[in-house]
Structures are given as C-alpha cells and as structure tokens.
Amino acid sequence: MNIKLIDIQQKVISLVAKAGTQQAAADIILSETGFAMSQGTISRLCKGEGKPAMFYFVAYTLENRLGKLGN
C-alpha cells in the first residue's frame, strides 16, 4: 500500500484536531513514545513543513493512542 505524502499530511492535521490541541498531541507523543516533541514542531507539521518520516511517526503514534481511547 503506497500512501502519498499529501495524504499523510492531511491525516496528521486530522489526528491533531482529534487530540484537541497541538500541545495535547505533543503530550500524547511523549506519553506513547518517550519522545519530547514541542508544540511548535506539531504546528510546523500542520502547516505541511517537515520530513516524511516525521509525518509518518506522528500519524502512527496519534492514531495508535486515539484508537485506544476510542476517538
């Protein structure tokens, strides 16, 4: 399955919105992975700025956690 970068960028934006705030998304990433990501980094990703690996990492992590919460 080949996911286009634009699709994963839109997925990140959607998942951050489901998390509530960019800071909440950053907190989820920290609690799930131990990786401290700033709200500013989340903001840049939501603007479409970032390396593909970061988009996939954030999308996977948020989707995993929000799926556990039933969102």
XYZ file of N, CA, C and O in Angstrom:
284
model
N 0.847 -1.180 0.000
C 0.000 0.000 0.000
C 0.891 1.240 0.000
O 1.726 1.415 0.872
N 0.702 2.085 -0.960
C 1.523 3.273 -1.103
C 0.707 4.499 -0.697
O -0.241 4.867 -1.381
N 1.066 5.092 0.416
C 0.372 6.285 0.898
C 1.153 7.498 0.434
O 2.348 7.611 0.681
N 0.480 8.420 -0.228
C 1.136 9.625 -0.705
C 1.399 10.562 0.460
O 0.654 10.593 1.437
N 2.451 11.357 0.332
C 2.826 12.280 1.398
C 1.700 13.253 1.710
O 1.440 13.542 2.876
N 1.003 13.738 0.705
C -0.084 14.689 0.945
C -1.190 14.043 1.789
O -1.806 14.691 2.631
N -1.418 12.749 1.567
C -2.430 12.037 2.346
C -2.018 11.941 3.816
O -2.847 12.124 4.703
N -0.760 11.659 4.072
C -0.301 11.519 5.458
C -0.270 12.882 6.142
O -0.543 12.983 7.333
N 0.014 13.941 5.391
C -0.035 15.281 5.960
C -1.454 15.624 6.398
O -1.659 16.153 7.491
N -2.424 15.295 5.576
C -3.822 15.555 5.932
C -4.247 14.694 7.126
O -5.014 15.138 7.980
N -3.731 13.497 7.187
C -4.044 12.613 8.310
C -3.496 13.189 9.609
O -4.166 13.151 10.642
N -2.277 13.725 9.572
C -1.691 14.342 10.764
C -2.558 15.516 11.220
O -2.871 15.638 12.407
N -2.979 16.359 10.302
C -3.827 17.505 10.649
C -5.117 17.020 11.307
O -5.548 17.557 12.331
N -5.723 15.995 10.745
C -6.965 15.441 11.292
C -6.758 14.856 12.687
O -7.568 15.073 13.597
N -5.669 14.118 12.875
C -5.405 13.497 14.178
C -5.075 14.536 15.244
O -5.477 14.384 16.402
N -4.363 15.590 14.864
C -4.070 16.667 15.821
C -5.381 17.331 16.240
O -5.587 17.618 17.422
N -6.281 17.528 15.303
C -7.592 18.105 15.638
C -8.355 17.188 16.595
O -8.982 17.663 17.547
N -8.284 15.875 16.374
C -8.946 14.927 17.279
C -8.331 14.947 18.669
O -9.021 14.730 19.662
N -7.028 15.200 18.737
C -6.352 15.268 20.039
C -6.822 16.490 20.831
O -6.728 16.508 22.048
N -7.315 17.498 20.133
C -7.851 18.682 20.803
C -7.003 19.922 20.553
O -7.506 20.922 20.078
N -5.743 19.838 20.882
C -4.818 20.954 20.662
C -3.478 20.392 20.202
O -3.205 19.195 20.359
N -2.653 21.273 19.676
C -1.317 20.842 19.281
C -0.516 20.395 20.495
O 0.245 19.425 20.420
N -0.701 21.069 21.624
C 0.016 20.674 22.838
C -0.453 19.308 23.328
O 0.344 18.493 23.779
N -1.754 19.052 23.218
C -2.266 17.731 23.609
C -1.659 16.641 22.730
O -1.303 15.563 23.213
N -1.507 16.925 21.443
C -0.878 15.963 20.533
C 0.574 15.723 20.935
O 1.037 14.582 20.955
N 1.279 16.794 21.281
C 2.673 16.653 21.724
C 2.749 15.828 23.010
O 3.645 14.996 23.164
N 1.809 16.042 23.914
C 1.776 15.276 25.167
C 1.501 13.798 24.911
O 2.080 12.926 25.569
N 0.627 13.505 23.955
C 0.329 12.116 23.598
C 1.586 11.444 23.056
O 1.909 10.312 23.427
N 2.301 12.137 22.191
C 3.530 11.576 21.618
C 4.543 11.283 22.725
O 5.165 10.226 22.742
N 4.671 12.200 23.666
C 5.581 11.980 24.791
C 5.166 10.765 25.616
O 5.991 9.910 25.929
N 3.885 10.661 25.938
C 3.445 9.549 26.786
C 3.513 8.202 26.062
O 3.770 7.177 26.687
N 3.301 8.201 24.753
C 3.325 6.950 23.994
C 4.738 6.476 23.665
O 4.985 5.277 23.600
N 5.654 7.417 23.413
C 6.958 7.038 22.879
C 8.136 7.458 23.748
O 9.243 6.969 23.547
N 7.911 8.421 24.652
C 9.017 8.959 25.431
C 9.795 10.022 24.680
O 10.777 10.562 25.179
N 9.351 10.356 23.468
C 9.997 11.374 22.646
C 9.321 12.709 22.894
O 8.121 12.849 22.665
N 10.077 13.680 23.388
C 9.519 15.004 23.676
C 9.491 15.829 22.402
O 10.527 16.241 21.889
N 8.299 16.041 21.886
C 8.116 16.845 20.683
C 7.416 18.130 21.100
O 6.428 18.098 21.821
N 7.921 19.249 20.640
C 7.338 20.527 21.037
C 6.050 20.813 20.265
O 5.817 20.274 19.182
N 5.258 21.698 20.832
C 4.039 22.153 20.168
C 4.408 22.844 18.862
O 3.689 22.742 17.871
N 5.543 23.525 18.842
C 5.993 24.198 17.632
C 6.264 23.234 16.488
O 5.980 23.542 15.325
N 6.789 22.080 16.807
C 7.032 21.062 15.782
C 5.705 20.559 15.229
O 5.556 20.393 14.014
N 4.745 20.328 16.107
C 3.410 19.911 15.664
C 2.809 20.987 14.764
O 2.217 20.691 13.724
N 2.980 22.242 15.144
C 2.466 23.356 14.349
C 3.070 23.350 12.947
O 2.358 23.528 11.949
N 4.363 23.145 12.854
C 5.020 23.111 11.547
C 4.511 21.943 10.705
O 4.311 22.077 9.497
N 4.307 20.807 11.337
C 3.760 19.665 10.605
C 2.365 19.976 10.072
O 2.022 19.614 8.944
N 1.554 20.653 10.871
C 0.203 21.012 10.439
C 0.228 22.008 9.282
O -0.746 22.117 8.537
N 1.324 22.721 9.133
C 1.494 23.650 8.005
C 2.089 22.938 6.789
O 2.304 23.555 5.751
N 2.385 21.654 6.930
C 2.941 20.879 5.829
C 4.452 20.907 5.762
O 5.039 20.475 4.774
N 5.092 21.415 6.815
C 6.546 21.512 6.852
C 7.115 20.361 7.671
O 6.743 20.179 8.823
N 8.008 19.601 7.076
C 8.641 18.517 7.811
C 9.053 17.391 6.888
O 8.648 17.326 5.731
N 9.853 16.528 7.425
C 10.331 15.369 6.659
C 9.259 14.272 6.685
O 8.525 14.132 7.664
N 9.183 13.496 5.615
C 8.171 12.439 5.548
C 8.178 11.510 6.757
O 7.114 11.147 7.268
N 9.354 11.134 7.238
C 9.419 10.219 8.377
C 8.731 10.792 9.606
O 8.098 10.058 10.368
N 8.828 12.107 9.802
C 8.187 12.734 10.959
C 6.663 12.681 10.842
O 5.967 12.433 11.812
N 6.150 12.904 9.625
C 4.703 12.810 9.422
C 4.213 11.395 9.741
O 3.199 11.228 10.416
N 4.927 10.383 9.250
C 4.518 9.002 9.497
C 4.610 8.647 10.978
O 3.725 7.983 11.517
N 5.650 9.109 11.640
C 5.828 8.860 13.069
C 4.674 9.465 13.874
O 4.068 8.799 14.724
N 4.361 10.714 13.595
C 3.292 11.403 14.327
C 1.940 10.765 14.022
O 1.138 10.513 14.931
N 1.678 10.470 12.755
C 0.402 9.851 12.393
C 0.243 8.495 13.068
O -0.810 8.199 13.643
N 1.280 7.678 13.032
C 1.210 6.350 13.655
C 0.970 6.462 15.159
O 0.110 5.781 15.714
N 1.716 7.340 15.803
C 1.614 7.475 17.256
C 0.249 7.995 17.676
O -0.386 7.443 18.586
N -0.221 9.042 17.031
C -1.525 9.610 17.406
C -2.657 8.646 17.087
O -3.590 8.489 17.879
N -2.578 7.993 15.937
C -3.622 7.040 15.567
C -3.672 5.884 16.564
O -4.753 5.448 16.969
N -2.520 5.414 16.981
C -2.452 4.329 17.944
C -3.096 4.734 19.270
O -3.923 4.017 19.822
N -2.726 5.907 19.796
C -3.244 6.357 21.076
C -4.719 6.721 21.019
O -5.491 6.341 21.897
N -5.103 7.466 20.004
C -6.507 7.862 19.898
C -7.402 6.654 19.650
O -8.544 6.638 20.097
N -6.870 5.644 18.994
C -7.622 4.400 18.797
C -7.864 3.689 20.114
O -8.928 3.123 20.353
N -6.880 3.745 21.020
C -7.023 3.145 22.348
C -8.082 3.868 23.160
O -8.775 3.265 23.970
N -8.200 5.185 22.919
C -9.167 5.995 23.676
C -10.565 5.924 23.070
O -11.503 6.413 23.669
N -10.670 5.334 21.875
C -11.972 5.215 21.242
C -12.420 6.467 20.529
O -13.595 6.677 20.294
N -11.475 7.353 20.186
C -11.825 8.593 19.471
C -11.906 8.340 18.003
O -11.207 8.045 17.259
